[in-house]
Amino acid sequence: MRAESSTTAYWDAAAGGFDDEPDHGLRDPAVREAWAGRLRGWLPGRAVDVLDLGCGTGSLALLAAEWGHRVTGVDRSPRMVELARAKLAGTGASVIVGDAAEPPVGEGRFDVVLVRHLLWMLPDQRAVLRRWVRLLRPGGRLVLIEGRWGESEPVGLTATELAALVGPLTERLSVEQLAPDAALWGRAVHDERYALVADLAPVRRHREIVDVHLILRRGGDVLLARRANTGYADGLLHAPSGHVEDGEDVRAAMLREAAEEIGISLGLDEVRVVLVLQHKAPTGDARTGWFFEAEVGERGEGGLEPVNREPEKCSELGWFPLDALPDDMVAYCRAGLEAYRAGQRFALHWHEPDDPIAYAPEGPDRLTPL
């Protein structure tokens, strides 16, 4: 707390002369125009929500606000905030007192987080960057203006060092060297100064696997196959099933899988949808399963006798009573059959990360009817 107080006191004392530096106050029209040109390239072309952390007296925030961006400034120095509020009066921008390392603003509220000459002074920079990233909406942008200053005893962050910190948190980044542009500083400079611009991944349209499952009935029994040599849920029982292929509808996929896996040819009028179940495995992405019902007569009747057509992936086929299903089943399939037996048409089966793939009689029930 004492260090924080001394830092605040230092910047309060420095506030009065802060804008005397050409790149702080932007009083020189040429310097202001140079920064405006750069900042326009770093900010989106449309009006967005911009958070300026460690905003000082608000010179960059003012540029952004003048272009129609919705700007919030944060600085730990009350005196800096006072000067920034005066500079930004009438623009609609807000400036609040707060620690830029832990900004007093909500997460996921901003399109751009803008920070100039601040990160290099903060401890635990990785943690600070993670916090800043959480303030952004999907597809949001970090604009970090940093450098490595001084010759005999340099301080700051090199572009390579900062890129290593930011890279794992964002989808893409670029570095723009600023030292060669003397107009930005009001004089020639010979150290490293740069802007790192990094974008988060945008919101992507949700995509998931679609699979089909056959509830093949013979009276009160249902056909199950024991998985083998697949690398997933081997040794467990599951209904005949498979993925829908590109260009294929779910009914066509079900007829194809029935022929490929158990050697029966079903007509379009012999299968009917009885359940749609969205499922997520303990690890992995979501998928949607379509469960189809079909019936066969006693052995050999009507020519529909299932056979194991994929012995390399299935060690056995067997009939099991629907009202007394075996425990050694894939939990996903077991949930689908339980929902079907209960007359449910739509449901979720959403595993938690520590749940087993196998059905666990004493485990939590993840089936949620819709």
mmCIF file of C-alpha atoms in Angstrom:
data_model
loop_
_atom_site.group_PDB
_atom_site.id
_atom_site.type_symbol
_atom_site.label_atom_id
_atom_site.label_comp_id
_atom_site.label_asym_id
_atom_site.label_seq_id
_atom_site.Cartn_x
_atom_site.Cartn_y
_atom_site.Cartn_z
ATOM 1 C CA MET A 1 0.000 0.000 0.000
ATOM 2 C CA ARG A 2 2.894 2.377 0.776
ATOM 3 C CA ALA A 3 4.429 1.790 -2.669
ATOM 4 C CA GLU A 4 1.080 2.450 -4.326
ATOM 5 C CA SER A 5 0.669 5.668 -2.362
ATOM 6 C CA SER A 6 4.143 6.885 -3.311
ATOM 7 C CA THR A 7 3.485 6.063 -6.984
ATOM 8 C CA THR A 8 0.221 7.991 -6.909
ATOM 9 C CA ALA A 9 1.925 10.934 -5.193
ATOM 10 C CA TYR A 10 4.672 10.913 -7.834
ATOM 11 C CA TRP A 11 2.204 11.131 -10.717
ATOM 12 C CA ASP A 12 0.078 13.704 -8.923
ATOM 13 C CA ALA A 13 3.194 15.866 -8.618
ATOM 14 C CA ALA A 14 4.137 15.243 -12.261
ATOM 15 C CA ALA A 15 0.673 16.004 -13.633
ATOM 16 C CA GLY A 16 1.170 19.759 -13.878
ATOM 17 C CA GLY A 17 4.097 19.445 -16.296
ATOM 18 C CA PHE A 18 3.075 16.182 -17.964
ATOM 19 C CA ASP A 19 1.825 17.805 -21.154
ATOM 20 C CA ASP A 20 5.085 19.689 -21.681
ATOM 21 C CA GLU A 21 6.507 16.585 -23.367
ATOM 22 C CA PRO A 22 5.590 16.811 -27.080
ATOM 23 C CA ASP A 23 4.160 13.269 -27.244
ATOM 24 C CA HIS A 24 2.182 13.751 -24.000
ATOM 25 C CA GLY A 25 0.396 17.022 -24.556
ATOM 26 C CA LEU A 26 0.261 16.890 -28.374
ATOM 27 C CA ARG A 27 0.315 20.694 -28.364
ATOM 28 C CA ASP A 28 2.466 20.905 -31.475
ATOM 29 C CA PRO A 29 0.119 20.474 -34.477
ATOM 30 C CA ALA A 30 2.693 18.345 -36.309
ATOM 31 C CA VAL A 31 3.083 15.982 -33.345
ATOM 32 C CA ARG A 32 -0.673 15.805 -32.867
ATOM 33 C CA GLU A 33 -1.198 14.992 -36.532
ATOM 34 C CA ALA A 34 1.481 12.296 -36.403
ATOM 35 C CA TRP A 35 -0.189 10.575 -33.447
ATOM 36 C CA ALA A 36 -3.632 11.004 -35.025
ATOM 37 C CA GLY A 37 -2.438 9.255 -38.169
ATOM 38 C CA ARG A 38 -1.046 6.318 -36.227
ATOM 39 C CA LEU A 39 -4.004 6.015 -33.870
ATOM 40 C CA ARG A 40 -6.499 5.989 -36.736
ATOM 41 C CA GLY A 41 -4.742 2.925 -38.091
ATOM 42 C CA TRP A 42 -4.858 1.124 -34.757
ATOM 43 C CA LEU A 43 -8.526 1.777 -33.992
ATOM 44 C CA PRO A 44 -11.469 0.319 -35.951
ATOM 45 C CA GLY A 45 -13.036 2.532 -38.588
ATOM 46 C CA ARG A 46 -16.436 2.396 -36.891
ATOM 47 C CA ALA A 47 -17.319 3.878 -33.484
ATOM 48 C CA VAL A 48 -16.393 1.407 -30.724
ATOM 49 C CA ASP A 49 -15.857 1.272 -26.962
ATOM 50 C CA VAL A 50 -12.253 2.226 -26.139
ATOM 51 C CA LEU A 51 -10.616 1.834 -22.722
ATOM 52 C CA ASP A 52 -7.513 4.009 -22.275
ATOM 53 C CA LEU A 53 -5.572 2.619 -19.304
ATOM 54 C CA GLY A 54 -3.053 4.888 -17.630
ATOM 55 C CA CYS A 55 -4.599 7.656 -19.699
ATOM 56 C CA GLY A 56 -2.609 10.468 -18.068
ATOM 57 C CA THR A 57 -4.047 13.819 -19.094
ATOM 58 C CA GLY A 58 -6.138 12.207 -21.834
ATOM 59 C CA SER A 59 -4.433 13.333 -25.043
ATOM 60 C CA LEU A 60 -4.885 10.054 -26.947
ATOM 61 C CA ALA A 61 -8.337 9.591 -25.420
ATOM 62 C CA LEU A 62 -9.278 12.999 -26.808
ATOM 63 C CA LEU A 63 -8.264 12.009 -30.327
ATOM 64 C CA ALA A 64 -10.374 8.845 -30.125
ATOM 65 C CA ALA A 65 -13.357 10.695 -28.655
ATOM 66 C CA GLU A 66 -13.213 13.331 -31.384
ATOM 67 C CA TRP A 67 -13.617 10.550 -33.963
ATOM 68 C CA GLY A 68 -16.802 9.312 -32.296
ATOM 69 C CA HIS A 69 -15.416 6.470 -30.234
ATOM 70 C CA ARG A 70 -16.957 5.874 -26.805
ATOM 71 C CA VAL A 71 -13.968 6.404 -24.523
ATOM 72 C CA THR A 72 -13.345 5.479 -20.897
ATOM 73 C CA GLY A 73 -10.069 6.598 -19.318
ATOM 74 C CA VAL A 74 -8.525 5.159 -16.165
ATOM 75 C CA ASP A 75 -5.590 6.589 -14.209
ATOM 76 C CA ARG A 76 -4.481 6.092 -10.622
ATOM 77 C CA SER A 77 -3.519 9.746 -10.191
ATOM 78 C CA PRO A 78 -6.474 11.933 -9.116
ATOM 79 C CA ARG A 79 -4.658 14.990 -10.459
ATOM 80 C CA MET A 80 -4.143 13.367 -13.868
ATOM 81 C CA VAL A 81 -7.824 12.392 -13.908
ATOM 82 C CA GLU A 82 -8.820 15.951 -13.080
ATOM 83 C CA LEU A 83 -6.814 17.300 -16.022
ATOM 84 C CA ALA A 84 -8.094 14.587 -18.361
ATOM 85 C CA ARG A 85 -11.706 15.325 -17.455
ATOM 86 C CA ALA A 86 -11.157 18.993 -18.266
ATOM 87 C CA LYS A 87 -9.519 18.107 -21.589
ATOM 88 C CA LEU A 88 -12.292 15.692 -22.538
ATOM 89 C CA ALA A 89 -15.199 17.863 -21.389
ATOM 90 C CA GLY A 90 -18.054 17.835 -23.872
ATOM 91 C CA THR A 91 -16.899 14.704 -25.739
ATOM 92 C CA GLY A 92 -18.998 12.194 -23.804
ATOM 93 C CA ALA A 93 -15.873 10.421 -22.546
ATOM 94 C CA SER A 94 -15.588 9.386 -18.913
ATOM 95 C CA VAL A 95 -12.423 9.303 -16.820
ATOM 96 C CA ILE A 96 -12.188 7.463 -13.508
ATOM 97 C CA VAL A 97 -9.578 7.042 -10.820
ATOM 98 C CA GLY A 98 -8.328 3.483 -10.662
ATOM 99 C CA ASP A 99 -5.405 1.101 -10.920
ATOM 100 C CA ALA A 100 -4.735 0.334 -14.583
ATOM 101 C CA ALA A 101 -3.367 -3.085 -13.599
ATOM 102 C CA GLU A 102 -6.780 -3.969 -12.101
ATOM 103 C CA PRO A 103 -9.194 -1.569 -13.796
ATOM 104 C CA PRO A 104 -12.475 -0.862 -11.971
ATOM 105 C CA VAL A 105 -14.566 -1.721 -15.048
ATOM 106 C CA GLY A 106 -16.584 -4.737 -16.114
ATOM 107 C CA GLU A 107 -15.192 -7.594 -18.181
ATOM 108 C CA GLY A 108 -16.141 -8.041 -21.819
ATOM 109 C CA ARG A 109 -17.253 -4.416 -22.240
ATOM 110 C CA PHE A 110 -14.668 -2.956 -24.600
ATOM 111 C CA ASP A 111 -13.623 -3.328 -28.221
ATOM 112 C CA VAL A 112 -10.171 -1.770 -27.730
ATOM 113 C CA VAL A 113 -7.852 -1.563 -24.728
ATOM 114 C CA LEU A 114 -5.277 1.172 -25.346
ATOM 115 C CA VAL A 115 -2.194 1.419 -23.111
ATOM 116 C CA ARG A 116 0.819 3.670 -23.601
ATOM 117 C CA HIS A 117 4.163 3.435 -21.785
ATOM 118 C CA LEU A 118 2.742 1.622 -18.764
ATOM 119 C CA LEU A 119 3.036 -2.161 -18.915
ATOM 120 C CA TRP A 120 6.824 -2.158 -18.554
ATOM 121 C CA MET A 121 6.467 -0.614 -15.070
ATOM 122 C CA LEU A 122 3.964 -3.163 -13.743
ATOM 123 C CA PRO A 123 4.808 -6.334 -11.824
ATOM 124 C CA ASP A 124 3.542 -9.718 -13.052
ATOM 125 C CA GLN A 125 2.974 -8.529 -16.586
ATOM 126 C CA ARG A 126 1.504 -11.856 -17.728
ATOM 127 C CA ALA A 127 -1.264 -11.622 -15.136
ATOM 128 C CA VAL A 128 -1.920 -7.989 -16.049
ATOM 129 C CA LEU A 129 -2.247 -8.874 -19.743
ATOM 130 C CA ARG A 130 -4.667 -11.680 -18.926
ATOM 131 C CA ARG A 131 -6.817 -9.201 -17.008
ATOM 132 C CA TRP A 132 -6.735 -6.721 -19.866
ATOM 133 C CA VAL A 133 -7.738 -9.391 -22.374
ATOM 134 C CA ARG A 134 -10.764 -10.265 -20.219
ATOM 135 C CA LEU A 135 -11.966 -6.674 -20.545
ATOM 136 C CA LEU A 136 -12.354 -7.147 -24.295
ATOM 137 C CA ARG A 137 -15.252 -8.494 -26.259
ATOM 138 C CA PRO A 138 -14.604 -11.384 -28.674
ATOM 139 C CA GLY A 139 -12.641 -10.021 -31.613
ATOM 140 C CA GLY A 140 -11.428 -7.098 -29.485
ATOM 141 C CA ARG A 141 -8.041 -5.456 -29.804
ATOM 142 C CA LEU A 142 -5.077 -4.638 -27.578
ATOM 143 C CA VAL A 143 -3.066 -1.574 -28.597
ATOM 144 C CA LEU A 144 0.128 -1.474 -26.539
ATOM 145 C CA ILE A 145 2.574 1.379 -27.107
ATOM 146 C CA GLU A 146 5.830 0.468 -25.402
ATOM 147 C CA GLY A 147 9.573 0.678 -25.811
ATOM 148 C CA ARG A 148 13.035 0.076 -24.469
ATOM 149 C CA TRP A 149 14.520 3.417 -23.447
ATOM 150 C CA GLY A 150 18.006 4.516 -22.522
ATOM 151 C CA GLU A 151 21.461 3.452 -23.631
ATOM 152 C CA SER A 152 23.652 2.858 -20.564
ATOM 153 C CA GLU A 153 20.888 1.456 -18.339
ATOM 154 C CA PRO A 154 17.882 0.787 -20.597
ATOM 155 C CA VAL A 155 14.442 0.191 -19.148
ATOM 156 C CA GLY A 156 11.231 -1.089 -20.699
ATOM 157 C CA LEU A 157 10.207 -4.019 -22.875
ATOM 158 C CA THR A 158 11.538 -4.914 -26.289
ATOM 159 C CA ALA A 159 9.021 -5.724 -28.993
ATOM 160 C CA THR A 160 10.238 -9.325 -28.987
ATOM 161 C CA GLU A 161 9.659 -9.636 -25.237
ATOM 162 C CA LEU A 162 6.184 -8.140 -25.406
ATOM 163 C CA ALA A 163 5.179 -10.255 -28.390
ATOM 164 C CA ALA A 164 6.137 -13.375 -26.427
ATOM 165 C CA LEU A 165 3.849 -12.271 -23.590
ATOM 166 C CA VAL A 166 0.893 -11.284 -25.760
ATOM 167 C CA GLY A 167 1.053 -13.993 -28.438
ATOM 168 C CA PRO A 168 -0.482 -16.853 -26.403
ATOM 169 C CA LEU A 169 -3.446 -14.648 -25.416
ATOM 170 C CA THR A 170 -4.480 -13.437 -28.857
ATOM 171 C CA GLU A 171 -5.133 -14.756 -32.343
ATOM 172 C CA ARG A 172 -2.804 -12.474 -34.299
ATOM 173 C CA LEU A 173 -0.497 -9.547 -33.627
ATOM 174 C CA SER A 174 1.661 -7.070 -35.464
ATOM 175 C CA VAL A 175 4.411 -4.685 -34.394
ATOM 176 C CA GLU A 176 4.842 -1.196 -35.801
ATOM 177 C CA GLN A 177 8.165 0.501 -35.152
ATOM 178 C CA LEU A 178 7.710 4.140 -34.061
ATOM 179 C CA ALA A 179 11.214 5.392 -33.265
ATOM 180 C CA PRO A 180 12.067 6.324 -36.879
ATOM 181 C CA ASP A 181 9.102 8.718 -37.030
ATOM 182 C CA ALA A 182 10.584 11.819 -35.363
ATOM 183 C CA ALA A 183 7.289 13.704 -35.736
ATOM 184 C CA LEU A 184 5.756 11.471 -33.038
ATOM 185 C CA TRP A 185 8.284 12.623 -30.459
ATOM 186 C CA GLY A 186 8.987 16.154 -31.587
ATOM 187 C CA ARG A 187 12.632 15.207 -32.101
ATOM 188 C CA ALA A 188 14.828 12.396 -33.330
ATOM 189 C CA VAL A 189 15.080 9.399 -30.966
ATOM 190 C CA HIS A 190 17.523 6.488 -31.058
ATOM 191 C CA ASP A 191 15.994 3.858 -28.774
ATOM 192 C CA GLU A 192 13.305 1.258 -29.440
ATOM 193 C CA ARG A 193 9.728 2.526 -29.537
ATOM 194 C CA TYR A 194 6.874 0.586 -31.075
ATOM 195 C CA ALA A 195 3.174 -0.229 -31.039
ATOM 196 C CA LEU A 196 1.994 -3.807 -30.696
ATOM 197 C CA VAL A 197 -1.531 -4.377 -31.999
ATOM 198 C CA ALA A 198 -3.101 -7.728 -31.135
ATOM 199 C CA ASP A 199 -6.564 -9.063 -31.946
ATOM 200 C CA LEU A 200 -8.589 -11.628 -30.055
ATOM 201 C CA ALA A 201 -10.380 -14.337 -31.955
ATOM 202 C CA PRO A 202 -13.812 -13.172 -33.146
ATOM 203 C CA VAL A 203 -17.037 -14.926 -32.274
ATOM 204 C CA ARG A 204 -17.289 -17.900 -34.577
ATOM 205 C CA ARG A 205 -20.471 -19.522 -35.777
ATOM 206 C CA HIS A 206 -21.134 -22.591 -33.682
ATOM 207 C CA ARG A 207 -20.428 -25.859 -35.467
ATOM 208 C CA GLU A 208 -20.693 -29.381 -34.194
ATOM 209 C CA ILE A 209 -20.729 -32.989 -35.318
ATOM 210 C CA VAL A 210 -24.093 -34.535 -36.136
ATOM 211 C CA ASP A 211 -24.414 -38.233 -35.517
ATOM 212 C CA VAL A 212 -27.194 -40.799 -35.884
ATOM 213 C CA HIS A 213 -28.154 -43.728 -33.635
ATOM 214 C CA LEU A 214 -30.398 -46.671 -34.402
ATOM 215 C CA ILE A 215 -32.708 -47.954 -31.696
ATOM 216 C CA LEU A 216 -33.420 -51.293 -33.336
ATOM 217 C CA ARG A 217 -36.252 -53.034 -31.491
ATOM 218 C CA ARG A 218 -37.226 -56.695 -31.386
ATOM 219 C CA GLY A 219 -40.161 -56.799 -29.065
ATOM 220 C CA GLY A 220 -38.940 -55.499 -25.708
ATOM 221 C CA ASP A 221 -35.270 -55.844 -26.632
ATOM 222 C CA VAL A 222 -32.862 -53.415 -28.260
ATOM 223 C CA LEU A 223 -29.737 -54.202 -30.282
ATOM 224 C CA LEU A 224 -26.386 -53.054 -28.875
ATOM 225 C CA ALA A 225 -22.848 -53.434 -30.260
ATOM 226 C CA ARG A 226 -19.640 -53.674 -28.212
ATOM 227 C CA ARG A 227 -16.964 -51.239 -29.363
ATOM 228 C CA ALA A 228 -13.436 -52.526 -30.059
ATOM 229 C CA ASN A 229 -10.170 -51.146 -31.437
ATOM 230 C CA THR A 230 -11.535 -47.624 -31.989
ATOM 231 C CA GLY A 231 -9.518 -45.819 -29.340
ATOM 232 C CA TYR A 232 -12.683 -44.434 -27.715
ATOM 233 C CA ALA A 233 -14.976 -46.230 -25.256
ATOM 234 C CA ASP A 234 -13.674 -49.630 -26.332
ATOM 235 C CA GLY A 235 -15.299 -52.516 -24.469
ATOM 236 C CA LEU A 236 -18.527 -50.591 -23.895
ATOM 237 C CA LEU A 237 -21.904 -51.197 -25.494
ATOM 238 C CA HIS A 238 -23.479 -48.674 -27.834
ATOM 239 C CA ALA A 239 -26.319 -48.627 -30.345
ATOM 240 C CA PRO A 240 -25.378 -48.858 -34.041
ATOM 241 C CA SER A 241 -24.362 -45.297 -34.922
ATOM 242 C CA GLY A 242 -22.181 -43.033 -37.016
ATOM 243 C CA HIS A 243 -21.531 -39.505 -38.268
ATOM 244 C CA VAL A 244 -23.531 -37.679 -40.892
ATOM 245 C CA GLU A 245 -21.344 -37.070 -43.932
ATOM 246 C CA ASP A 246 -21.167 -33.904 -46.041
ATOM 247 C CA GLY A 247 -24.185 -33.521 -48.300
ATOM 248 C CA GLU A 248 -26.120 -36.227 -46.452
ATOM 249 C CA ASP A 249 -29.326 -35.762 -44.481
ATOM 250 C CA VAL A 250 -29.766 -37.483 -41.134
ATOM 251 C CA ARG A 251 -32.219 -40.092 -42.417
ATOM 252 C CA ALA A 252 -29.979 -41.088 -45.308
ATOM 253 C CA ALA A 253 -27.055 -41.304 -42.876
ATOM 254 C CA MET A 254 -29.042 -43.633 -40.619
ATOM 255 C CA LEU A 255 -29.954 -45.961 -43.485
ATOM 256 C CA ARG A 256 -26.337 -46.036 -44.655
ATOM 257 C CA GLU A 257 -24.954 -46.755 -41.179
ATOM 258 C CA ALA A 258 -27.486 -49.555 -40.636
ATOM 259 C CA ALA A 259 -26.351 -51.222 -43.830
ATOM 260 C CA GLU A 260 -22.634 -50.721 -43.152
ATOM 261 C CA GLU A 261 -22.591 -51.756 -39.499
ATOM 262 C CA ILE A 262 -25.261 -54.437 -39.106
ATOM 263 C CA GLY A 263 -26.091 -55.390 -42.704
ATOM 264 C CA ILE A 264 -29.775 -54.517 -42.767
ATOM 265 C CA SER A 265 -31.471 -52.505 -45.494
ATOM 266 C CA LEU A 266 -34.210 -50.315 -44.078
ATOM 267 C CA GLY A 267 -36.686 -48.363 -46.167
ATOM 268 C CA LEU A 268 -37.517 -44.715 -45.667
ATOM 269 C CA ASP A 269 -40.832 -45.665 -44.092
ATOM 270 C CA GLU A 270 -39.194 -48.096 -41.655
ATOM 271 C CA VAL A 271 -37.275 -45.554 -39.577
ATOM 272 C CA ARG A 272 -38.657 -42.643 -37.573
ATOM 273 C CA VAL A 273 -37.023 -40.005 -35.429
ATOM 274 C CA VAL A 274 -37.774 -40.494 -31.745
ATOM 275 C CA LEU A 275 -35.195 -38.250 -30.035
ATOM 276 C CA VAL A 276 -32.790 -35.390 -30.686
ATOM 277 C CA LEU A 277 -30.102 -35.216 -28.005
ATOM 278 C CA GLN A 278 -27.301 -32.649 -27.753
ATOM 279 C CA HIS A 279 -24.307 -34.143 -25.986
ATOM 280 C CA LYS A 280 -20.863 -33.066 -24.823
ATOM 281 C CA ALA A 281 -18.242 -35.578 -23.772
ATOM 282 C CA PRO A 282 -16.108 -34.990 -20.647
ATOM 283 C CA THR A 283 -13.437 -33.588 -22.958
ATOM 284 C CA GLY A 284 -14.303 -32.374 -26.407
ATOM 285 C CA ASP A 285 -16.866 -30.373 -28.307
ATOM 286 C CA ALA A 286 -20.615 -30.677 -28.409
ATOM 287 C CA ARG A 287 -22.443 -32.853 -30.903
ATOM 288 C CA THR A 288 -26.081 -33.473 -31.752
ATOM 289 C CA GLY A 289 -27.408 -37.003 -31.957
ATOM 290 C CA TRP A 290 -30.507 -38.025 -33.891
ATOM 291 C CA PHE A 291 -32.002 -41.265 -32.557
ATOM 292 C CA PHE A 292 -34.083 -43.296 -34.989
ATOM 293 C CA GLU A 293 -36.360 -46.193 -34.109
ATOM 294 C CA ALA A 294 -36.907 -49.268 -36.280
ATOM 295 C CA GLU A 295 -38.350 -52.701 -35.569
ATOM 296 C CA VAL A 296 -37.525 -56.191 -36.772
ATOM 297 C CA GLY A 297 -39.433 -59.420 -36.285
ATOM 298 C CA GLU A 298 -38.207 -62.665 -34.840
ATOM 299 C CA ARG A 299 -35.009 -64.206 -36.218
ATOM 300 C CA GLY A 300 -35.051 -64.257 -39.989
ATOM 301 C CA GLU A 301 -38.527 -62.764 -40.299
ATOM 302 C CA GLY A 302 -38.716 -60.307 -43.191
ATOM 303 C CA GLY A 303 -35.052 -60.806 -44.014
ATOM 304 C CA LEU A 304 -33.898 -58.321 -41.366
ATOM 305 C CA GLU A 305 -31.358 -60.220 -39.294
ATOM 306 C CA PRO A 306 -28.506 -58.008 -37.991
ATOM 307 C CA VAL A 307 -24.979 -59.238 -38.569
ATOM 308 C CA ASN A 308 -21.649 -57.766 -37.507
ATOM 309 C CA ARG A 309 -20.313 -56.183 -40.683
ATOM 310 C CA GLU A 310 -17.460 -54.339 -38.920
ATOM 311 C CA PRO A 311 -15.708 -56.952 -36.739
ATOM 312 C CA GLU A 312 -12.574 -54.781 -36.694
ATOM 313 C CA LYS A 313 -14.539 -52.163 -34.702
ATOM 314 C CA CYS A 314 -17.189 -54.302 -33.020
ATOM 315 C CA SER A 315 -16.503 -57.402 -30.950
ATOM 316 C CA GLU A 316 -20.127 -58.528 -30.601
ATOM 317 C CA LEU A 317 -23.782 -57.751 -31.243
ATOM 318 C CA GLY A 318 -26.467 -58.597 -28.721
ATOM 319 C CA TRP A 319 -30.101 -58.040 -27.794
ATOM 320 C CA PHE A 320 -30.768 -56.517 -24.394
ATOM 321 C CA PRO A 321 -34.033 -55.706 -22.600
ATOM 322 C CA LEU A 322 -34.853 -52.034 -22.952
ATOM 323 C CA ASP A 323 -36.299 -51.897 -19.438
ATOM 324 C CA ALA A 324 -33.168 -53.500 -17.904
ATOM 325 C CA LEU A 325 -30.248 -52.084 -19.849
ATOM 326 C CA PRO A 326 -26.723 -53.297 -18.979
ATOM 327 C CA ASP A 327 -24.425 -50.996 -17.039
ATOM 328 C CA ASP A 328 -21.377 -51.431 -19.290
ATOM 329 C CA MET A 329 -22.582 -48.882 -21.814
ATOM 330 C CA VAL A 330 -21.353 -45.584 -23.212
ATOM 331 C CA ALA A 331 -23.030 -42.955 -21.024
ATOM 332 C CA TYR A 332 -24.168 -40.951 -24.064
ATOM 333 C CA CYS A 333 -26.023 -43.876 -25.601
ATOM 334 C CA ARG A 334 -27.427 -44.963 -22.247
ATOM 335 C CA ALA A 335 -28.816 -41.446 -21.710
ATOM 336 C CA GLY A 336 -30.408 -41.489 -25.155
ATOM 337 C CA LEU A 337 -32.112 -44.834 -24.513
ATOM 338 C CA GLU A 338 -33.325 -43.675 -21.096
ATOM 339 C CA ALA A 339 -34.797 -40.533 -22.666
ATOM 340 C CA TYR A 340 -36.430 -42.609 -25.412
ATOM 341 C CA ARG A 341 -37.920 -45.029 -22.905
ATOM 342 C CA ALA A 342 -39.334 -42.069 -20.943
ATOM 343 C CA GLY A 343 -40.977 -40.657 -24.065
ATOM 344 C CA GLN A 344 -38.785 -37.575 -24.224
ATOM 345 C CA ARG A 345 -38.248 -36.079 -27.681
ATOM 346 C CA PHE A 346 -35.570 -33.445 -27.015
ATOM 347 C CA ALA A 347 -32.860 -33.498 -24.341
ATOM 348 C CA LEU A 348 -29.349 -32.488 -23.316
ATOM 349 C CA HIS A 349 -26.603 -34.756 -22.027
ATOM 350 C CA TRP A 350 -23.815 -32.439 -20.899
ATOM 351 C CA HIS A 351 -20.840 -34.065 -19.221
ATOM 352 C CA GLU A 352 -18.659 -32.245 -16.726
ATOM 353 C CA PRO A 353 -14.872 -32.523 -17.307
ATOM 354 C CA ASP A 354 -14.347 -35.208 -14.631
ATOM 355 C CA ASP A 355 -17.275 -37.404 -15.662
ATOM 356 C CA PRO A 356 -16.493 -40.897 -17.025
ATOM 357 C CA ILE A 357 -17.276 -41.835 -20.616
ATOM 358 C CA ALA A 358 -18.845 -45.046 -19.348
ATOM 359 C CA TYR A 359 -22.271 -45.077 -17.743
ATOM 360 C CA ALA A 360 -21.882 -44.854 -13.961
ATOM 361 C CA PRO A 361 -24.931 -46.165 -12.057
ATOM 362 C CA GLU A 362 -24.010 -44.167 -8.957
ATOM 363 C CA GLY A 363 -22.781 -41.134 -10.875
ATOM 364 C CA PRO A 364 -24.583 -37.852 -11.546
ATOM 365 C CA ASP A 365 -27.483 -37.832 -13.968
ATOM 366 C CA ARG A 366 -26.515 -35.464 -16.787
ATOM 367 C CA LEU A 367 -29.694 -35.993 -18.804
ATOM 368 C CA THR A 368 -31.889 -32.900 -19.025
ATOM 369 C CA PRO A 369 -35.216 -33.120 -20.875
ATOM 370 C CA LEU A 370 -36.134 -30.072 -22.942
#
